[in-house]
Every structure is written in structure tokens, then in C-alpha cells.
mmCIF file with all atom_site columns, C-alpha atoms in Angstrom:
data_model
loop_
_atom_site.group_PDB
_atom_site.id
_atom_site.type_symbol
_atom_site.label_atom_id
_atom_site.label_alt_id
_atom_site.label_comp_id
_atom_site.label_asym_id
_atom_site.label_entity_id
_atom_site.label_seq_id
_atom_site.pdbx_PDB_ins_code
_atom_site.Cartn_x
_atom_site.Cartn_y
_atom_site.Cartn_z
_atom_site.occupancy
_atom_site.B_iso_or_equiv
_atom_site.pdbx_formal_charge
_atom_site.auth_seq_id
_atom_site.auth_comp_id
_atom_site.auth_asym_id
_atom_site.auth_atom_id
_atom_site.pdbx_PDB_model_num
ATOM 1   C CA . MET A 1 1   ? -0.102  0.275  0.237   1.00 0.00 ? 395 MET A CA 1
ATOM 2   C CA . GLU A 1 2   ? 1.100   3.558  -1.259  1.00 0.00 ? 396 GLU A CA 1
ATOM 3   C CA . THR A 1 3   ? 2.200   5.867  1.455   1.00 0.00 ? 397 THR A CA 1
ATOM 4   C CA . ILE A 1 4   ? -0.221  9.459  1.219   1.00 0.00 ? 398 ILE A CA 1
ATOM 5   C CA . THR A 1 5   ? 2.367   12.023 2.462   1.00 0.00 ? 399 THR A CA 1
ATOM 6   C CA . VAL A 1 6   ? 0.733   15.781 3.324   1.00 0.00 ? 400 VAL A CA 1
ATOM 7   C CA . LYS A 1 7   ? 3.517   17.153 0.301   1.00 0.00 ? 401 LYS A CA 1
ATOM 8   C CA . LYS A 1 8   ? 1.301   14.498 -2.042  1.00 0.00 ? 402 LYS A CA 1
ATOM 9   C CA . LEU A 1 9   ? -2.173  15.657 -1.004  1.00 0.00 ? 403 LEU A CA 1
ATOM 10  C CA . VAL A 1 10  ? -1.611  18.902 -1.602  1.00 0.00 ? 404 VAL A CA 1
ATOM 11  C CA . THR A 1 11  ? -0.223  18.486 -4.790  1.00 0.00 ? 405 THR A CA 1
ATOM 12  C CA . HIS A 1 12  ? -3.399  16.124 -5.512  1.00 0.00 ? 406 HIS A CA 1
ATOM 13  C CA . SER A 1 13  ? -5.864  18.647 -3.978  1.00 0.00 ? 407 SER A CA 1
ATOM 14  C CA . LEU A 1 14  ? -4.445  21.731 -5.959  1.00 0.00 ? 408 LEU A CA 1
ATOM 15  C CA . ILE A 1 15  ? -4.678  19.991 -9.063  1.00 0.00 ? 409 ILE A CA 1
ATOM 16  C CA . ALA A 1 16  ? -8.008  18.799 -8.657  1.00 0.00 ? 410 ALA A CA 1
ATOM 17  C CA . LEU A 1 17  ? -8.954  21.970 -7.623  1.00 0.00 ? 411 LEU A CA 1
ATOM 18  C CA . THR A 1 18  ? -6.722  24.216 -10.216 1.00 0.00 ? 412 THR A CA 1
ATOM 19  C CA . LEU A 1 19  ? -7.882  21.788 -13.261 1.00 0.00 ? 413 LEU A CA 1
ATOM 20  C CA . PRO A 1 20  ? -10.932 22.005 -13.942 1.00 0.00 ? 414 PRO A CA 1
ATOM 21  C CA . ALA A 1 21  ? -11.063 26.186 -13.135 1.00 0.00 ? 415 ALA A CA 1
ATOM 22  C CA . LEU A 1 22  ? -8.324  26.019 -16.217 1.00 0.00 ? 416 LEU A CA 1
ATOM 23  C CA . ILE A 1 23  ? -9.851  23.977 -18.457 1.00 0.00 ? 417 ILE A CA 1
ATOM 24  C CA . ALA A 1 24  ? -13.180 26.594 -18.224 1.00 0.00 ? 418 ALA A CA 1
ATOM 25  C CA . SER A 1 25  ? -10.927 30.174 -18.750 1.00 0.00 ? 419 SER A CA 1
ATOM 26  C CA . GLY A 1 26  ? -9.387  28.125 -21.190 1.00 0.00 ? 420 GLY A CA 1
ATOM 27  C CA . SER A 1 27  ? -13.336 26.902 -22.970 1.00 0.00 ? 421 SER A CA 1
ATOM 28  C CA . GLN A 1 28  ? -14.208 30.258 -22.630 1.00 0.00 ? 422 GLN A CA 1
ATOM 29  C CA . ALA A 1 29  ? -11.271 32.152 -23.882 1.00 0.00 ? 423 ALA A CA 1
ATOM 30  C CA . LEU A 1 30  ? -11.775 30.136 -27.668 1.00 0.00 ? 424 LEU A CA 1
ATOM 31  C CA . ALA A 1 31  ? -15.659 31.089 -27.137 1.00 0.00 ? 425 ALA A CA 1
ATOM 32  C CA . ALA A 1 32  ? -14.606 34.354 -26.589 1.00 0.00 ? 426 ALA A CA 1
ATOM 33  C CA . GLU A 1 33  ? -12.313 34.390 -29.469 1.00 0.00 ? 427 GLU A CA 1
ATOM 34  C CA . LYS A 1 34  ? -14.090 35.130 -33.196 1.00 0.00 ? 428 LYS A CA 1
ATOM 35  C CA . SER A 1 35  ? -14.036 34.353 -36.508 1.00 0.00 ? 429 SER A CA 1
ATOM 36  C CA . SER A 1 36  ? -12.677 36.393 -38.767 1.00 0.00 ? 430 SER A CA 1
ATOM 37  C CA . ALA A 1 37  ? -16.599 36.396 -40.466 1.00 0.00 ? 431 ALA A CA 1
ATOM 38  C CA . GLU A 1 38  ? -17.108 37.741 -36.861 1.00 0.00 ? 432 GLU A CA 1
ATOM 39  C CA . ARG A 1 39  ? -14.535 39.965 -36.770 1.00 0.00 ? 433 ARG A CA 1
ATOM 40  C CA . ALA A 1 40  ? -15.912 41.178 -40.827 1.00 0.00 ? 434 ALA A CA 1
ATOM 41  C CA . ILE A 1 41  ? -19.513 42.425 -40.057 1.00 0.00 ? 435 ILE A CA 1
ATOM 42  C CA . GLU A 1 42  ? -18.035 43.787 -37.462 1.00 0.00 ? 436 GLU A CA 1
ATOM 43  C CA . TYR A 1 43  ? -15.403 46.676 -39.008 1.00 0.00 ? 437 TYR A CA 1
ATOM 44  C CA . ARG A 1 44  ? -18.109 46.981 -42.071 1.00 0.00 ? 438 ARG A CA 1
ATOM 45  C CA . GLU A 1 45  ? -20.160 48.436 -39.077 1.00 0.00 ? 439 GLU A CA 1
ATOM 46  C CA . SER A 1 46  ? -18.077 50.702 -37.759 1.00 0.00 ? 440 SER A CA 1
ATOM 47  C CA . ILE A 1 47  ? -17.742 52.279 -41.030 1.00 0.00 ? 441 ILE A CA 1
ATOM 48  C CA . MET A 1 48  ? -21.038 52.086 -41.564 1.00 0.00 ? 442 MET A CA 1
ATOM 49  C CA . ASN A 1 49  ? -21.876 53.317 -37.534 1.00 0.00 ? 443 ASN A CA 1
ATOM 50  C CA . ILE A 1 50  ? -19.341 56.470 -39.029 1.00 0.00 ? 444 ILE A CA 1
ATOM 51  C CA . PHE A 1 51  ? -21.340 57.143 -40.943 1.00 0.00 ? 445 PHE A CA 1
ATOM 52  C CA . SER A 1 52  ? -24.266 57.309 -39.476 1.00 0.00 ? 446 SER A CA 1
ATOM 53  C CA . TRP A 1 53  ? -22.827 59.565 -36.726 1.00 0.00 ? 447 TRP A CA 1
ATOM 54  C CA . ASN A 1 54  ? -22.272 62.474 -39.521 1.00 0.00 ? 448 ASN A CA 1
ATOM 55  C CA . LEU A 1 55  ? -24.929 61.953 -41.966 1.00 0.00 ? 449 LEU A CA 1
ATOM 56  C CA . LYS A 1 56  ? -27.900 62.094 -38.777 1.00 0.00 ? 450 LYS A CA 1
ATOM 57  C CA . ALA A 1 57  ? -25.452 65.256 -37.621 1.00 0.00 ? 451 ALA A CA 1
ATOM 58  C CA . MET A 1 58  ? -25.583 66.436 -41.504 1.00 0.00 ? 452 MET A CA 1
ATOM 59  C CA . GLY A 1 59  ? -29.080 65.823 -41.429 1.00 0.00 ? 453 GLY A CA 1
ATOM 60  C CA . SER A 1 60  ? -30.567 67.889 -38.473 1.00 0.00 ? 454 SER A CA 1
ATOM 61  C CA . VAL A 1 61  ? -28.817 70.908 -39.935 1.00 0.00 ? 455 VAL A CA 1
ATOM 62  C CA . VAL A 1 62  ? -29.943 70.616 -43.824 1.00 0.00 ? 456 VAL A CA 1
ATOM 63  C CA . LYS A 1 63  ? -33.279 70.088 -42.151 1.00 0.00 ? 457 LYS A CA 1
ATOM 64  C CA . GLY A 1 64  ? -33.200 72.952 -40.221 1.00 0.00 ? 458 GLY A CA 1
ATOM 65  C CA . GLU A 1 65  ? -33.189 71.506 -36.629 1.00 0.00 ? 459 GLU A CA 1
ATOM 66  C CA . SER A 1 66  ? -30.342 72.308 -35.410 1.00 0.00 ? 460 SER A CA 1
ATOM 67  C CA . ALA A 1 67  ? -28.107 75.349 -36.143 1.00 0.00 ? 461 ALA A CA 1
ATOM 68  C CA . TYR A 1 68  ? -25.174 75.705 -38.917 1.00 0.00 ? 462 TYR A CA 1
ATOM 69  C CA . ASP A 1 69  ? -22.119 75.669 -38.136 1.00 0.00 ? 463 ASP A CA 1
ATOM 70  C CA . GLN A 1 70  ? -19.615 76.595 -40.338 1.00 0.00 ? 464 GLN A CA 1
ATOM 71  C CA . ALA A 1 71  ? -17.027 74.348 -38.939 1.00 0.00 ? 465 ALA A CA 1
ATOM 72  C CA . ALA A 1 72  ? -18.398 71.374 -37.417 1.00 0.00 ? 466 ALA A CA 1
ATOM 73  C CA . PHE A 1 73  ? -20.601 70.191 -40.730 1.00 0.00 ? 467 PHE A CA 1
ATOM 74  C CA . ALA A 1 74  ? -17.065 70.420 -42.832 1.00 0.00 ? 468 ALA A CA 1
ATOM 75  C CA . GLN A 1 75  ? -15.794 68.630 -39.930 1.00 0.00 ? 469 GLN A CA 1
ATOM 76  C CA . HIS A 1 76  ? -18.737 66.188 -40.612 1.00 0.00 ? 470 HIS A CA 1
ATOM 77  C CA . ALA A 1 77  ? -18.359 66.228 -44.292 1.00 0.00 ? 471 ALA A CA 1
ATOM 78  C CA . ALA A 1 78  ? -14.814 65.888 -43.968 1.00 0.00 ? 472 ALA A CA 1
ATOM 79  C CA . ASP A 1 79  ? -14.891 62.648 -41.320 1.00 0.00 ? 473 ASP A CA 1
ATOM 80  C CA . LEU A 1 80  ? -18.160 60.996 -43.298 1.00 0.00 ? 474 LEU A CA 1
ATOM 81  C CA . ALA A 1 81  ? -15.999 61.260 -46.443 1.00 0.00 ? 475 ALA A CA 1
ATOM 82  C CA . ALA A 1 82  ? -12.629 60.048 -44.692 1.00 0.00 ? 476 ALA A CA 1
ATOM 83  C CA . ALA A 1 83  ? -14.486 57.091 -43.609 1.00 0.00 ? 477 ALA A CA 1
ATOM 84  C CA . ALA A 1 84  ? -15.959 55.943 -47.402 1.00 0.00 ? 478 ALA A CA 1
ATOM 85  C CA . ARG A 1 85  ? -12.291 56.318 -48.358 1.00 0.00 ? 479 ARG A CA 1
ATOM 86  C CA . LEU A 1 86  ? -12.584 52.810 -45.778 1.00 0.00 ? 480 LEU A CA 1
ATOM 87  C CA . ASN A 1 87  ? -12.133 49.585 -47.733 1.00 0.00 ? 481 ASN A CA 1
ATOM 88  C CA . LEU A 1 88  ? -16.022 48.307 -46.839 1.00 0.00 ? 482 LEU A CA 1
ATOM 89  C CA . LEU A 1 89  ? -15.491 46.545 -49.646 1.00 0.00 ? 483 LEU A CA 1
ATOM 90  C CA . ALA A 1 90  ? -13.291 44.010 -47.441 1.00 0.00 ? 484 ALA A CA 1
ATOM 91  C CA . GLY A 1 91  ? -15.663 43.702 -44.904 1.00 0.00 ? 485 GLY A CA 1
ATOM 92  C CA . PHE A 1 92  ? -17.514 41.040 -46.358 1.00 0.00 ? 486 PHE A CA 1
ATOM 93  C CA . PRO A 1 93  ? -15.786 38.370 -48.084 1.00 0.00 ? 487 PRO A CA 1
ATOM 94  C CA . GLU A 1 94  ? -17.012 35.236 -48.457 1.00 0.00 ? 488 GLU A CA 1
ATOM 95  C CA . GLY A 1 95  ? -18.201 33.697 -45.241 1.00 0.00 ? 489 GLY A CA 1
ATOM 96  C CA . SER A 1 96  ? -19.230 36.769 -43.607 1.00 0.00 ? 490 SER A CA 1
ATOM 97  C CA . ASP A 1 97  ? -23.418 36.408 -44.533 1.00 0.00 ? 491 ASP A CA 1
ATOM 98  C CA . GLU A 1 98  ? -23.921 34.062 -41.765 1.00 0.00 ? 492 GLU A CA 1
ATOM 99  C CA . GLY A 1 99  ? -25.076 35.457 -38.350 1.00 0.00 ? 493 GLY A CA 1
ATOM 100 C CA . GLU A 1 100 ? -25.442 38.642 -37.386 1.00 0.00 ? 494 GLU A CA 1
ATOM 101 C CA . THR A 1 101 ? -25.405 40.702 -40.076 1.00 0.00 ? 495 THR A CA 1
ATOM 102 C CA . GLY A 1 102 ? -27.966 43.064 -41.703 1.00 0.00 ? 496 GLY A CA 1
ATOM 103 C CA . ALA A 1 103 ? -26.417 42.053 -45.146 1.00 0.00 ? 497 ALA A CA 1
ATOM 104 C CA . LYS A 1 104 ? -28.864 40.789 -47.484 1.00 0.00 ? 498 LYS A CA 1
ATOM 105 C CA . ALA A 1 105 ? -27.521 38.008 -49.745 1.00 0.00 ? 499 ALA A CA 1
ATOM 106 C CA . GLU A 1 106 ? -27.654 39.810 -53.294 1.00 0.00 ? 500 GLU A CA 1
ATOM 107 C CA . VAL A 1 107 ? -24.458 41.808 -51.608 1.00 0.00 ? 501 VAL A CA 1
ATOM 108 C CA . TRP A 1 108 ? -21.880 38.231 -52.598 1.00 0.00 ? 502 TRP A CA 1
ATOM 109 C CA . MET A 1 109 ? -24.462 37.407 -55.629 1.00 0.00 ? 503 MET A CA 1
ATOM 110 C CA . THR A 1 110 ? -23.835 40.786 -57.120 1.00 0.00 ? 504 THR A CA 1
ATOM 111 C CA . PRO A 1 111 ? -20.150 41.559 -56.418 1.00 0.00 ? 505 PRO A CA 1
ATOM 112 C CA . ASP A 1 112 ? -20.069 44.202 -59.591 1.00 0.00 ? 506 ASP A CA 1
ATOM 113 C CA . ASP A 1 113 ? -23.202 46.806 -58.201 1.00 0.00 ? 507 ASP A CA 1
ATOM 114 C CA . PHE A 1 114 ? -22.227 46.128 -54.670 1.00 0.00 ? 508 PHE A CA 1
ATOM 115 C CA . LYS A 1 115 ? -18.748 47.769 -55.715 1.00 0.00 ? 509 LYS A CA 1
ATOM 116 C CA . GLU A 1 116 ? -20.435 50.246 -58.083 1.00 0.00 ? 510 GLU A CA 1
ATOM 117 C CA . LYS A 1 117 ? -23.037 51.790 -55.088 1.00 0.00 ? 511 LYS A CA 1
ATOM 118 C CA . TYR A 1 118 ? -20.311 51.736 -52.713 1.00 0.00 ? 512 TYR A CA 1
ATOM 119 C CA . GLN A 1 119 ? -17.697 53.758 -55.480 1.00 0.00 ? 513 GLN A CA 1
ATOM 120 C CA . ALA A 1 120 ? -21.337 56.538 -55.849 1.00 0.00 ? 514 ALA A CA 1
ATOM 121 C CA . LEU A 1 121 ? -20.695 57.391 -51.928 1.00 0.00 ? 515 LEU A CA 1
ATOM 122 C CA . GLN A 1 122 ? -17.464 57.765 -52.176 1.00 0.00 ? 516 GLN A CA 1
ATOM 123 C CA . THR A 1 123 ? -18.089 60.460 -55.548 1.00 0.00 ? 517 THR A CA 1
ATOM 124 C CA . LYS A 1 124 ? -20.445 62.091 -53.540 1.00 0.00 ? 518 LYS A CA 1
ATOM 125 C CA . SER A 1 125 ? -18.869 62.905 -50.611 1.00 0.00 ? 519 SER A CA 1
ATOM 126 C CA . GLU A 1 126 ? -16.788 63.951 -51.989 1.00 0.00 ? 520 GLU A CA 1
ATOM 127 C CA . ALA A 1 127 ? -18.735 66.149 -53.968 1.00 0.00 ? 521 ALA A CA 1
ATOM 128 C CA . LEU A 1 128 ? -19.745 67.526 -50.000 1.00 0.00 ? 522 LEU A CA 1
ATOM 129 C CA . VAL A 1 129 ? -16.796 68.013 -48.937 1.00 0.00 ? 523 VAL A CA 1
ATOM 130 C CA . SER A 1 130 ? -16.596 70.781 -51.846 1.00 0.00 ? 524 SER A CA 1
ATOM 131 C CA . ALA A 1 131 ? -19.593 71.955 -50.686 1.00 0.00 ? 525 ALA A CA 1
ATOM 132 C CA . ALA A 1 132 ? -18.991 71.527 -47.154 1.00 0.00 ? 526 ALA A CA 1
ATOM 133 C CA . ALA A 1 133 ? -15.850 73.688 -48.024 1.00 0.00 ? 527 ALA A CA 1
ATOM 134 C CA . SER A 1 134 ? -18.122 76.725 -50.013 1.00 0.00 ? 528 SER A CA 1
ATOM 135 C CA . GLY A 1 135 ? -20.420 77.477 -46.558 1.00 0.00 ? 529 GLY A CA 1
ATOM 136 C CA . ASN A 1 136 ? -23.264 78.114 -48.815 1.00 0.00 ? 530 ASN A CA 1
ATOM 137 C CA . LEU A 1 137 ? -26.692 75.420 -47.828 1.00 0.00 ? 531 LEU A CA 1
ATOM 138 C CA . ASP A 1 138 ? -27.480 76.483 -50.612 1.00 0.00 ? 532 ASP A CA 1
ATOM 139 C CA . ALA A 1 139 ? -24.707 74.840 -52.691 1.00 0.00 ? 533 ALA A CA 1
ATOM 140 C CA . ILE A 1 140 ? -24.589 72.081 -49.061 1.00 0.00 ? 534 ILE A CA 1
ATOM 141 C CA . ARG A 1 141 ? -28.773 71.298 -50.079 1.00 0.00 ? 535 ARG A CA 1
ATOM 142 C CA . PRO A 1 142 ? -28.317 68.920 -52.747 1.00 0.00 ? 536 PRO A CA 1
ATOM 143 C CA . ALA A 1 143 ? -24.589 67.573 -51.930 1.00 0.00 ? 537 ALA A CA 1
ATOM 144 C CA . PHE A 1 144 ? -25.709 66.162 -48.752 1.00 0.00 ? 538 PHE A CA 1
ATOM 145 C CA . GLY A 1 145 ? -28.602 64.888 -50.815 1.00 0.00 ? 539 GLY A CA 1
ATOM 146 C CA . ASP A 1 146 ? -27.095 63.304 -53.206 1.00 0.00 ? 540 ASP A CA 1
ATOM 147 C CA . THR A 1 147 ? -25.014 62.050 -50.756 1.00 0.00 ? 541 THR A CA 1
ATOM 148 C CA . ALA A 1 148 ? -27.646 60.363 -48.946 1.00 0.00 ? 542 ALA A CA 1
ATOM 149 C CA . ASN A 1 149 ? -29.313 59.471 -51.273 1.00 0.00 ? 543 ASN A CA 1
ATOM 150 C CA . SER A 1 150 ? -26.143 56.971 -52.072 1.00 0.00 ? 544 SER A CA 1
ATOM 151 C CA . CYS A 1 151 ? -26.525 55.261 -49.183 1.00 0.00 ? 545 CYS A CA 1
ATOM 152 C CA . LYS A 1 152 ? -30.620 54.777 -49.393 1.00 0.00 ? 546 LYS A CA 1
ATOM 153 C CA . GLU A 1 153 ? -30.368 53.507 -53.114 1.00 0.00 ? 547 GLU A CA 1
ATOM 154 C CA . CYS A 1 154 ? -27.552 51.163 -51.552 1.00 0.00 ? 548 CYS A CA 1
ATOM 155 C CA . HIS A 1 155 ? -29.465 49.916 -48.438 1.00 0.00 ? 549 HIS A CA 1
ATOM 156 C CA . LYS A 1 156 ? -32.397 49.761 -50.992 1.00 0.00 ? 550 LYS A CA 1
ATOM 157 C CA . ALA A 1 157 ? -30.378 46.730 -52.858 1.00 0.00 ? 551 ALA A CA 1
ATOM 158 C CA . TYR A 1 158 ? -28.005 45.659 -49.910 1.00 0.00 ? 552 TYR A CA 1
ATOM 159 C CA . LYS A 1 159 ? -29.691 46.008 -46.492 1.00 0.00 ? 553 LYS A CA 1
ATOM 160 C CA . GLU A 1 160 ? -32.886 44.122 -44.982 1.00 0.00 ? 554 GLU A CA 1
#
């Protein structure tokens, strides 16, 4: 019969107590690690949130709901255009149509049209930057409308 020493008892007790915790923490770490599709969805949603933030602020001014501040409006236009220059299309890799996404399957079925609509936003947002620099609300309103409509057209075709 084997003699159980205090040292063995302590060692086995520590193993018995810590092993389940290590296994649990390892499985939680694996569960917390995001798939490339989940990261792609987060990437594109982050860019869309930048669009939304800036469009809402400018829309409020264009509708007369907020006071016009030329510098603030110009900054929102510049931020929108900068975000539009990001590679949003990289946020739609194959396989990122699963999970919590508002994107329709048409994004992946008609990628050339999707790209064309995104390029329209890029062009329109740059025109909005120029209009915003003028400080003339009569020039800004149609440029803002064109930019917002490019978003709407894409959403109509590609967002659930």
C-alpha cells in the first residue's frame, strides 16, 4: 500500500482544484475568440456607424433642426468622406453573410453592383466636402441629398 504524504496530498488537491478552472478558462477564451466572419461584420458595421453619425449630424442641420456651424458641418463632411475612403468592401468576405448581419445575400451575388454603389458614395461624399467648404447652405443641401440618396440606394438593394 502506498503511503500518502502531506506533499502528495497537497499536490493532488491543488491539481483537483485548479484543473477544472484552467479547463473552464481555456474554453471561455476559445469562445471569446471571434471568427474572421464576425470580425468582418464588426469592421463593416463600425464604418457604417461612422457614416450614420456624420449623416445624422449633417441631416439635422440641412432639415433646420440644428443650427448651422460651418466648421462643424465641414468636419462632419470630411469625416464622412474619410470613412468612405476606407475599404468597406473588405468587410464583406465570403462567409460573412452568416450570423448577426443586416446584409442581404445580394451583396455576394452581385458584387460589381455593390462596389459601384459604394463608389457612388465615395464620389458624392467628396462633392459634399467641397460644398461644405463653400459655407453656402444652398450648395450644401443638394450635395447632402445626393450623398444621403447614395446611401439609401445601397441600403434598398443590399440591407435587410
